[in-house]
XYZ file of C-alpha atoms in Angstrom:
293
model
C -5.670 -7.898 -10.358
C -3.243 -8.978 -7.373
C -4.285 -12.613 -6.374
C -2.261 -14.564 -3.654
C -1.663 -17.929 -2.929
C -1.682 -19.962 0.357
C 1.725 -20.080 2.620
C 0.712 -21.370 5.759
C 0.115 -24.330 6.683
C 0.793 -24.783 10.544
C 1.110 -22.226 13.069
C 3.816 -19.639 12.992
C 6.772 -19.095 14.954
C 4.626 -18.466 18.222
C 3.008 -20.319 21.006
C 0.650 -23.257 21.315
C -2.884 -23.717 19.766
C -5.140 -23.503 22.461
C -7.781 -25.725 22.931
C -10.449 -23.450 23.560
C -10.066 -21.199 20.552
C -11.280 -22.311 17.294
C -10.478 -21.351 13.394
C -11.334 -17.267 12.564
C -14.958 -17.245 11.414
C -15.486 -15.446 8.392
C -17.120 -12.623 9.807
C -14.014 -11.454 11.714
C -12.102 -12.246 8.744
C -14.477 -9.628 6.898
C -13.006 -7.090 8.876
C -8.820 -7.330 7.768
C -7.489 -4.782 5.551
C -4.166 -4.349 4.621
C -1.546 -1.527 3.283
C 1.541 -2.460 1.778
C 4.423 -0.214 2.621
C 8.362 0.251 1.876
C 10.969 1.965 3.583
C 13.676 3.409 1.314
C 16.086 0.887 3.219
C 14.646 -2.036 2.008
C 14.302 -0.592 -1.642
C 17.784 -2.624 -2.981
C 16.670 -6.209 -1.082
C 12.928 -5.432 -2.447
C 11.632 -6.306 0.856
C 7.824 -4.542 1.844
C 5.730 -4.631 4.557
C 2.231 -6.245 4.723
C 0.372 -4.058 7.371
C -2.820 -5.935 8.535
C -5.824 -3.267 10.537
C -7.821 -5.985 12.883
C -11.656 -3.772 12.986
C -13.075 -6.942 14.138
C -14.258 -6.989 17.516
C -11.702 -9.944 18.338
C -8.197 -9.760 19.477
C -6.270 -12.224 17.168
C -2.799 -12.715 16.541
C -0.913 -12.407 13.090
C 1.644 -15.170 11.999
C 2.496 -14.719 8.123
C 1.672 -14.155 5.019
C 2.413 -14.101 1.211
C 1.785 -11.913 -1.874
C 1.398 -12.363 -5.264
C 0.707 -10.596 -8.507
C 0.032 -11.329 -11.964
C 3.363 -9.278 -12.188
C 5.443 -10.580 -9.654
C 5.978 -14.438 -8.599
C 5.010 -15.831 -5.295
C 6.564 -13.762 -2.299
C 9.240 -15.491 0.141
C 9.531 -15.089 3.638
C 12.576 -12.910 4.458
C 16.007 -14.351 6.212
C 16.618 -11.347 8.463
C 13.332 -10.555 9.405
C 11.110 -13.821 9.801
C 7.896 -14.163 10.373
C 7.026 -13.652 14.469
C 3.812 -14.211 16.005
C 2.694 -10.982 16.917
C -0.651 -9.561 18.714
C -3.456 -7.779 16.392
C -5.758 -6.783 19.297
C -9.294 -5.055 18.283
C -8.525 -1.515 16.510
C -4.472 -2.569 16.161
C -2.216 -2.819 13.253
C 0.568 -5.152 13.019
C 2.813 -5.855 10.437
C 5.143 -8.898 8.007
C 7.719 -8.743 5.922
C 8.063 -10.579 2.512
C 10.517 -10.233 -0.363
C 8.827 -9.822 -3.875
C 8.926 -12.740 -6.185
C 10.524 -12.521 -9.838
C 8.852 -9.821 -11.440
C 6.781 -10.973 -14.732
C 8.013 -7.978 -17.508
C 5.764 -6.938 -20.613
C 7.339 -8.554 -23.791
C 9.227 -5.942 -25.522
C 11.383 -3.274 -24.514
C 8.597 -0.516 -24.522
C 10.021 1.040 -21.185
C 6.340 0.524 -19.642
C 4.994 -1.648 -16.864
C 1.654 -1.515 -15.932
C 0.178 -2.014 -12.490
C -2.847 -3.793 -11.005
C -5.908 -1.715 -9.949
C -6.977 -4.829 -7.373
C -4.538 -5.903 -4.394
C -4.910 -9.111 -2.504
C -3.074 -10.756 0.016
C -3.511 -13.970 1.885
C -2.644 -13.193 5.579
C -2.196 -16.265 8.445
C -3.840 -15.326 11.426
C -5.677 -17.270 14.711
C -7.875 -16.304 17.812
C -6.278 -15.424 20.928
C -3.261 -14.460 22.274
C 0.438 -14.583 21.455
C 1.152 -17.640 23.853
C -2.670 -19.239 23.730
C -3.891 -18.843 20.073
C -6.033 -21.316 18.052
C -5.830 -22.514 14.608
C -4.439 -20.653 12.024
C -6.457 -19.767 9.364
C -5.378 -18.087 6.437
C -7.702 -15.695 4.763
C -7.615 -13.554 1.630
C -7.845 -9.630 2.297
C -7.750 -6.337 0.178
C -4.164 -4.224 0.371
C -3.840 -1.050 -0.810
C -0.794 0.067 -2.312
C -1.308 4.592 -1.940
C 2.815 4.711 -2.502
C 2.762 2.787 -5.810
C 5.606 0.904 -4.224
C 4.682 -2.430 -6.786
C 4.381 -0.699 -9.602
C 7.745 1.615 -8.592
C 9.799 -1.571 -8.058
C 8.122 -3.545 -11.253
C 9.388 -0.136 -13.587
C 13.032 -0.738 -11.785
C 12.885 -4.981 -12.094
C 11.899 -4.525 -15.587
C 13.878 -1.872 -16.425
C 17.134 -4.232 -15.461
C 16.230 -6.678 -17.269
C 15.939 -5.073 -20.170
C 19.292 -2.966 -19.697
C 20.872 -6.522 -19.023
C 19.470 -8.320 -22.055
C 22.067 -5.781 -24.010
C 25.075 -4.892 -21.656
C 26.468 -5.897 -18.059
C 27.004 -3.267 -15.989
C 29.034 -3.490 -13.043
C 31.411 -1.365 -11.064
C 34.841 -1.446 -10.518
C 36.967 -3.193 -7.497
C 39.073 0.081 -6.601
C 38.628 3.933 -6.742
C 41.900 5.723 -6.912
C 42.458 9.538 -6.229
C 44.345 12.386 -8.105
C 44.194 15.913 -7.971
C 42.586 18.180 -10.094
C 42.445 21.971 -10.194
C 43.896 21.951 -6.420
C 41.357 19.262 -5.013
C 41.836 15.274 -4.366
C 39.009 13.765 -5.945
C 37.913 10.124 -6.533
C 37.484 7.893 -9.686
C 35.054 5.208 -9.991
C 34.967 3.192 -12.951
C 31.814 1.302 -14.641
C 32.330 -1.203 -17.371
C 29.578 -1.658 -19.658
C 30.023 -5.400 -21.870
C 27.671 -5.176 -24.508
C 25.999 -8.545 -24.445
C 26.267 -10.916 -27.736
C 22.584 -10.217 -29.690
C 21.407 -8.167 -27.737
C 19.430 -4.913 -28.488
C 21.593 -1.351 -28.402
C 21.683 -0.172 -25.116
C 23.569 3.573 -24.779
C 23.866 5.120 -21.103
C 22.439 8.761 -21.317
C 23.206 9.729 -17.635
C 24.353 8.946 -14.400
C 23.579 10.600 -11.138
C 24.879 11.490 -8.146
C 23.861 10.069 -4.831
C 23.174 10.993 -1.186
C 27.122 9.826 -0.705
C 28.799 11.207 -4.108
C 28.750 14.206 -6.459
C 29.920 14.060 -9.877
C 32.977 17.007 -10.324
C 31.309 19.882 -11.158
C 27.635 19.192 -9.687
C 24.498 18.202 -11.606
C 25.016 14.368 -13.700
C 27.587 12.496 -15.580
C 26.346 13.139 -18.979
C 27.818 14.100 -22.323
C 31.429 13.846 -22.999
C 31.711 11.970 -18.886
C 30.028 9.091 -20.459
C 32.019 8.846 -24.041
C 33.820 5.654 -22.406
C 30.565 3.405 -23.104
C 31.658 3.181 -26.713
C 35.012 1.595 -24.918
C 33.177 -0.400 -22.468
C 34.652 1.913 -19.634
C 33.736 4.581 -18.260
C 35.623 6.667 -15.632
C 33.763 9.259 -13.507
C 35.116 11.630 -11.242
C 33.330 12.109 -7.970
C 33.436 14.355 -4.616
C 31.279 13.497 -1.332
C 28.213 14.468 -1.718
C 28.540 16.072 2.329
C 30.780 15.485 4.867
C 28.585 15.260 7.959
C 29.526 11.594 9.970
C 25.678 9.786 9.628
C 25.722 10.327 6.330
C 28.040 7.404 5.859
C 27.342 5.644 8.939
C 23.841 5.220 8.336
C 24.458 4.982 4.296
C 22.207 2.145 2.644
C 22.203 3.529 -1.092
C 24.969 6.037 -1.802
C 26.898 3.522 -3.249
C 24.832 2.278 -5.433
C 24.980 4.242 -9.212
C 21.767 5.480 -10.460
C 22.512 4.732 -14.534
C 19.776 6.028 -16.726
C 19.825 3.864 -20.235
C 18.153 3.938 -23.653
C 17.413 0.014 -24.920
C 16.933 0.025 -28.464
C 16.063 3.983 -28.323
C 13.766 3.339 -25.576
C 14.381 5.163 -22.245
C 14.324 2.755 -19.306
C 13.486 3.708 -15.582
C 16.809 3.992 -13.645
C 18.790 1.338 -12.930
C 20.884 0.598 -9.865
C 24.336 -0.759 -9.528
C 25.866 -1.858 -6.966
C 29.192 -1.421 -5.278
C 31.910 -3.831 -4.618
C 32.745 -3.923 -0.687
C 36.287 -2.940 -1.701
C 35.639 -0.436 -3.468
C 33.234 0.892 -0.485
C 36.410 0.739 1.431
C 37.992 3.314 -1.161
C 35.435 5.427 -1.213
C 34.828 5.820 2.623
C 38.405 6.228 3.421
C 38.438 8.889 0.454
C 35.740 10.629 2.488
C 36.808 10.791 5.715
C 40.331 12.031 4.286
C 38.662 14.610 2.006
C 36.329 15.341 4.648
C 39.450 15.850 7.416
C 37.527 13.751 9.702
C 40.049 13.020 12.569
């Protein structure tokens, strides 16, 4: 069961508490419900949305909120998209943004998470307008999670931490190029430190993304990843397409998705990220493969 805490305090970032408005009676409170949503951009920050439906018959105006789980910790408020007082009028929807707490993993290395059936969020909103509002009040509502986006990022939190309890994964600074069989392709390397006492952890395959290809299609698997037992492994990519937005508007192409056993125990995939040099590399190594002018 999802139970949140308090955040607020004092009114948001909006205008002036009015006078004439008082706190939100309960029976307009009755009628919040919330969804939680995720775009696929905010996946890597683990950033979600907190959609809030006003059925109430009273216009109000949403300020904050905060979300917490018995498996993540208390939400924070994000940097580069703060809370903003914004108007939930009768039959509107209007939405915040909080990043997930630490995420509270299963003991073990099972590979499982589990999920909670019950969602809860506390949600600061007041009577009125945007620039005459009354008190805030913060109330508890029900959220419903139809994308499984908690439980999706608890498997990939948990999943991490397991993979980094036994190695460090982390890619190189620099891609260089070399030709093969008449075409330039790119190499990426990924070191892999096993971690002193801790469990076995062997990579079984890494995939492409929406930016790179492995040489010859499909994964890195097999005899690509026999560099693990080194602590390096080199893999030899082409771009995944050539087409101008696809690197323009890029927010997870560079990031490797590295599928790992812990102990004999497949994990959910794991993301690693790219240095900003190395992004350099690999966009110039694009464009030039790509004969962009």
């Amino acid at each position: 069961m999802l139970v949140a805490a308090t955040l607020l305090s004092g009114c948001g970032a909006g205008g002036p508490v009015g006078e004439r408005h008082g706190p939100v009676p309960d029976d307009v409170a009755g009628h919040l419900v919330a969804t939680l949503r995720q775009a696929r951009l905010d996946y890597a920050e683990r950033v979600v949305e907190i959609e809030v439906a006003n059925s109430s018959d009273t216009d109000l105006v949403l300020l904050g909120g905060e979300l917490e789980s018995e498996s993540f910790g208390v939400s924070t408020e994000t940097t580069t998209r703060p809370f903003r007082t914004e108007t939930l009028a009768v039959g509107g929807r209007r939405g915040f943004y909080v990043r997930l707490g630490e995420a509270t993993c299963p003991s073990g290395r099972t590979g499982r998470t589990g999920s909670a059936a019950e969602l809860r969020a506390t949600v600061t909103v007041a009577v009125g307008s945007r620039s005459d509002h009354g008190e805030p009040t913060t109330v508890e509502v029900p959220v419903s999670d139809s994308g499984g986006h908690l439980a999706r990022n608890l498997a990939q939190d948990c999943a991490g931490a397991a993979v980094a309890s036994g190695v460090t994964l982390a890619q190189g600074p620099a891609l260089r190029t070399e030709r093969r069989d008449g075409e330039t392709v790119a190499v990426l390397t990924l070191t892999a430190e096993p971690v002193a006492g801790g469990p076995d952890v062997r990579i079984t395959r890494i995939d492409g993304s929406t930016l790179i290809d492995p040489v010859g299609g499909g994964a890195w698997r097999g005899r690509a990843l026999a560099g693990q037992d080194e602590g390096v492994l080199e893999l030899a990519l082409v771009p995944t397409r050539c087409d101008h937005h696809a690197v323009s508007e890029d927010k997870r192409g560079t990031y490797l998705p590295v599928h790992a056993d812990v102990d004999g125990i497949p994990q959910h995939v794991v993301h690693v990220p790219m240095p900003d040099a190395a992004k350099r590399d690999l966009f110039e190594y694009i464009a030039d493969y790509c004969a962009w002018p």
